[in-house]
Each structure stands twice: as structure tokens, then as C-alpha cells.
């Protein structure tokens, strides 16, 4: 009985680690935000030569993200 319980606990911990890693990967931040999201998050949309969209969000919750206009 003890062997069954220890095997079950190892299985549960292994599954938790597997799904925990998958959950962390899906929570990655998107590199783009809308201009509205930038301003609502306390940032300011500014021109940027390094951004592929030509604009970047400075300050606030989305600091450093590229801005798209939708």
C-alpha cells in the first residue's frame, strides 16, 4: 500500500511540474500593444527607430512594448 501511495504522489508531482511549465510558457507577454492600451496603462506613445511599427510605449504597465494602431 505504501508503494502505491508513493507512486501516486510522484505521478501527481510530475504532472504538476509538466503543466506548471506549460502554463508559464503561455503567460509570456506579447511584444505589441495598442496605442489605447499603452495610454490606459499609464504610458506614452513615442516614435522609435528600433521598433518595427515605428512607435513604442514608454512608461506605465507596457513600458518598452511596440505600439500598433488598430
PDB file of C-alpha atoms in Angstrom:
ATOM      1  CA  UNK A   1       0.000   0.000   0.000  1.00  0.00           C
ATOM      2  CA  UNK A   2       2.846   2.352   0.816  1.00  0.00           C
ATOM      3  CA  UNK A   3       4.397   1.710  -2.622  1.00  0.00           C
ATOM      4  CA  UNK A   4       1.123   2.584  -4.362  1.00  0.00           C
ATOM      5  CA  UNK A   5       0.774   5.854  -2.440  1.00  0.00           C
ATOM      6  CA  UNK A   6       4.361   6.918  -3.104  1.00  0.00           C
ATOM      7  CA  UNK A   7       3.990   6.082  -6.803  1.00  0.00           C
ATOM      8  CA  UNK A   8       0.776   8.070  -6.962  1.00  0.00           C
ATOM      9  CA  UNK A   9       2.367  11.091  -5.284  1.00  0.00           C
ATOM     10  CA  UNK A  10       5.312  11.014  -7.708  1.00  0.00           C
ATOM     11  CA  UNK A  11       2.882  10.860 -10.627  1.00  0.00           C
ATOM     12  CA  UNK A  12       0.882  13.824  -9.320  1.00  0.00           C
ATOM     13  CA  UNK A  13       4.016  15.908  -8.706  1.00  0.00           C
ATOM     14  CA  UNK A  14       5.351  15.082 -12.163  1.00  0.00           C
ATOM     15  CA  UNK A  15       2.087  16.084 -13.822  1.00  0.00           C
ATOM     16  CA  UNK A  16       2.013  19.317 -11.828  1.00  0.00           C
ATOM     17  CA  UNK A  17       5.531  20.185 -12.931  1.00  0.00           C
ATOM     18  CA  UNK A  18       4.664  19.444 -16.543  1.00  0.00           C
ATOM     19  CA  UNK A  19       1.549  21.606 -16.536  1.00  0.00           C
ATOM     20  CA  UNK A  20       3.260  24.309 -14.487  1.00  0.00           C
ATOM     21  CA  UNK A  21       5.937  24.701 -17.154  1.00  0.00           C
ATOM     22  CA  UNK A  22       3.325  24.777 -19.915  1.00  0.00           C
ATOM     23  CA  UNK A  23       1.344  27.426 -18.046  1.00  0.00           C
ATOM     24  CA  UNK A  24       4.379  29.646 -17.613  1.00  0.00           C
ATOM     25  CA  UNK A  25       5.169  29.474 -21.317  1.00  0.00           C
ATOM     26  CA  UNK A  26       1.657  30.521 -22.303  1.00  0.00           C
ATOM     27  CA  UNK A  27       1.779  33.518 -19.962  1.00  0.00           C
ATOM     28  CA  UNK A  28       4.533  35.271 -21.887  1.00  0.00           C
ATOM     29  CA  UNK A  29       3.805  38.899 -22.656  1.00  0.00           C
ATOM     30  CA  UNK A  30       3.007  39.891 -26.224  1.00  0.00           C
ATOM     31  CA  UNK A  31       5.569  42.293 -27.743  1.00  0.00           C
ATOM     32  CA  UNK A  32       2.813  44.508 -29.171  1.00  0.00           C
ATOM     33  CA  UNK A  33       0.134  46.637 -27.506  1.00  0.00           C
ATOM     34  CA  UNK A  34      -2.399  49.027 -28.959  1.00  0.00           C
ATOM     35  CA  UNK A  35      -1.959  52.758 -28.505  1.00  0.00           C
ATOM     36  CA  UNK A  36      -5.096  52.738 -26.354  1.00  0.00           C
ATOM     37  CA  UNK A  37      -3.661  50.008 -24.070  1.00  0.00           C
ATOM     38  CA  UNK A  38      -0.394  51.931 -23.708  1.00  0.00           C
ATOM     39  CA  UNK A  39      -2.113  55.145 -22.622  1.00  0.00           C
ATOM     40  CA  UNK A  40      -4.613  53.326 -20.379  1.00  0.00           C
ATOM     41  CA  UNK A  41      -1.701  51.565 -18.673  1.00  0.00           C
ATOM     42  CA  UNK A  42      -0.091  54.894 -17.801  1.00  0.00           C
ATOM     43  CA  UNK A  43       2.379  55.035 -20.696  1.00  0.00           C
ATOM     44  CA  UNK A  44       3.024  57.439 -23.526  1.00  0.00           C
ATOM     45  CA  UNK A  45       3.266  56.504 -27.225  1.00  0.00           C
ATOM     46  CA  UNK A  46       6.556  57.754 -28.681  1.00  0.00           C
ATOM     47  CA  UNK A  47       8.298  57.463 -32.068  1.00  0.00           C
ATOM     48  CA  UNK A  48      11.037  54.826 -32.151  1.00  0.00           C
ATOM     49  CA  UNK A  49      13.514  53.957 -34.899  1.00  0.00           C
ATOM     50  CA  UNK A  50      14.162  50.490 -33.410  1.00  0.00           C
ATOM     51  CA  UNK A  51      10.508  49.409 -33.277  1.00  0.00           C
ATOM     52  CA  UNK A  52       9.213  47.578 -36.363  1.00  0.00           C
ATOM     53  CA  UNK A  53       5.978  49.560 -36.020  1.00  0.00           C
ATOM     54  CA  UNK A  54       7.730  52.920 -35.658  1.00  0.00           C
ATOM     55  CA  UNK A  55       6.253  53.546 -32.195  1.00  0.00           C
ATOM     56  CA  UNK A  56       6.987  52.372 -28.668  1.00  0.00           C
ATOM     57  CA  UNK A  57       5.223  52.676 -25.321  1.00  0.00           C
ATOM     58  CA  UNK A  58       7.282  54.493 -22.696  1.00  0.00           C
ATOM     59  CA  UNK A  59       6.378  54.247 -19.020  1.00  0.00           C
ATOM     60  CA  UNK A  60       3.472  52.570 -17.333  1.00  0.00           C
ATOM     61  CA  UNK A  61       2.446  48.938 -17.388  1.00  0.00           C
ATOM     62  CA  UNK A  62       3.522  48.316 -21.012  1.00  0.00           C
ATOM     63  CA  UNK A  63       6.879  50.103 -20.922  1.00  0.00           C
ATOM     64  CA  UNK A  64       9.110  49.100 -23.835  1.00  0.00           C
ATOM     65  CA  UNK A  65       6.441  47.307 -25.876  1.00  0.00           C
ATOM     66  CA  UNK A  66       5.921  48.102 -29.557  1.00  0.00           C
ATOM     67  CA  UNK A  67       2.741  50.013 -30.325  1.00  0.00           C
ATOM     68  CA  UNK A  68       0.341  49.078 -33.106  1.00  0.00           C
ATOM     69  CA  UNK A  69      -2.526  51.267 -34.257  1.00  0.00           C
ATOM     70  CA  UNK A  70      -5.803  49.396 -34.567  1.00  0.00           C
TER      71      UNK A  70
END
